[in-house]
């Protein structure tokens, strides 16, 4: 039975993987860590949690030893828009944090999941049906850290035999935890504001196509790739995975199927538009499908229905803090 440690466990993806792994393995088999402890406090209080900076490898090793960890989900990182504001911090956290995890994994023979992103591609990459193996010359610091991270994880596998695996995530959409500082955050916020205000001001152009995925599929991908038979893996860091590709205008149209009067307007953020323009319009994910049976379950219509249903129930009960924090 696996014993898992999650870094960045209170973030958008980390908190959802934490919930699902604790459901599967039991609370005490899943140790959470994060640099902060003032969000998702239910997760902090219900089981083992440590607040520390992932760049402190010594503390990581101590916790992994104390809890007899065998698998690390390393999710602590700055996302694209936040990273662009402080490139040196992004490099330090995203890469030196990863080096600490890989070194502990090498010494303690731990398996490591590290997410990459469609941000690992750049303007020179084929934009439609972006292949698994292709040119990667990202122009954002986030993308630079993701490509370097992919190469580092593959190096630790080939050089030291560390069981490193990852997926290149598209934009992730969750009805539980708001995203933190990404270029695809609009695709989450739009649902909240559709319910609360009936309209949304989008920071990307209406015809900006990006790959996206509903969080239940993203969590399942992270678990299934780590459970895959290693003998069947030709790739490791990192597999293209996707579920859908849409633009803000298209997403607004699907919302109007449920909220007919919903209106969208545009106030483009040049930094995030430039990042989005450098990313693919759509990925092909055949390697993941062939090597470990990847298959998404949600499309834009089923995701929209589930998001609006879950949020309308939740937002009736509690103030929408995210909007107030803006
Ligand atoms: C971001 N949500 O926008 C992340 C993700 C593909 C996008 O990497 O930075």
JSON list of C-alpha atoms and ligand atoms in Angstrom, two decimals, residues 79-80 117-118 142 169-171 182-184 279, ligand 1:
[
{"chain": "A", "resi": 79, "resn": "UNK", "atom": "CA", "xyz": [2.28, 29.18, -12.21]},
{"chain": "A", "resi": 80, "resn": "UNK", "atom": "CA", "xyz": [2.81, 31.11, -15.42]},
{"chain": "A", "resi": 117, "resn": "UNK", "atom": "CA", "xyz": [2.33, 21.81, -18.71]},
{"chain": "A", "resi": 118, "resn": "UNK", "atom": "CA", "xyz": [1.34, 22.89, -22.19]},
{"chain": "A", "resi": 142, "resn": "UNK", "atom": "CA", "xyz": [7.27, 29.18, -16.39]},
{"chain": "A", "resi": 169, "resn": "UNK", "atom": "CA", "xyz": [-1.36, 19.42, -18.03]},
{"chain": "A", "resi": 170, "resn": "UNK", "atom": "CA", "xyz": [-3.57, 21.84, -19.94]},
{"chain": "A", "resi": 171, "resn": "UNK", "atom": "CA", "xyz": [-5.51, 24.50, -18.06]},
{"chain": "A", "resi": 182, "resn": "UNK", "atom": "CA", "xyz": [-2.24, 31.06, -14.10]},
{"chain": "A", "resi": 183, "resn": "UNK", "atom": "CA", "xyz": [-2.94, 32.17, -17.65]},
{"chain": "A", "resi": 184, "resn": "UNK", "atom": "CA", "xyz": [-5.91, 29.79, -17.84]},
{"chain": "A", "resi": 279, "resn": "UNK", "atom": "CA", "xyz": [1.08, 27.92, -26.21]},
{"chain": "B", "resi": 1, "resn": "LIG", "atom": "C1", "xyz": [-1.07, 28.24, -15.84]},
{"chain": "B", "resi": 1, "resn": "LIG", "atom": "N1", "xyz": [-2.86, 26.80, -15.02]},
{"chain": "B", "resi": 1, "resn": "LIG", "atom": "O1", "xyz": [-1.94, 28.88, -16.42]},
{"chain": "B", "resi": 1, "resn": "LIG", "atom": "C2", "xyz": [-1.43, 26.83, -15.38]},
{"chain": "B", "resi": 1, "resn": "LIG", "atom": "C3", "xyz": [-1.18, 25.82, -16.46]},
{"chain": "B", "resi": 1, "resn": "LIG", "atom": "C4", "xyz": [-1.51, 25.25, -18.88]},
{"chain": "B", "resi": 1, "resn": "LIG", "atom": "C5", "xyz": [-1.71, 26.27, -17.81]},
{"chain": "B", "resi": 1, "resn": "LIG", "atom": "O2", "xyz": [0.14, 25.45, -16.56]},
{"chain": "B", "resi": 1, "resn": "LIG", "atom": "O3", "xyz": [0.04, 28.66, -15.62]}
]
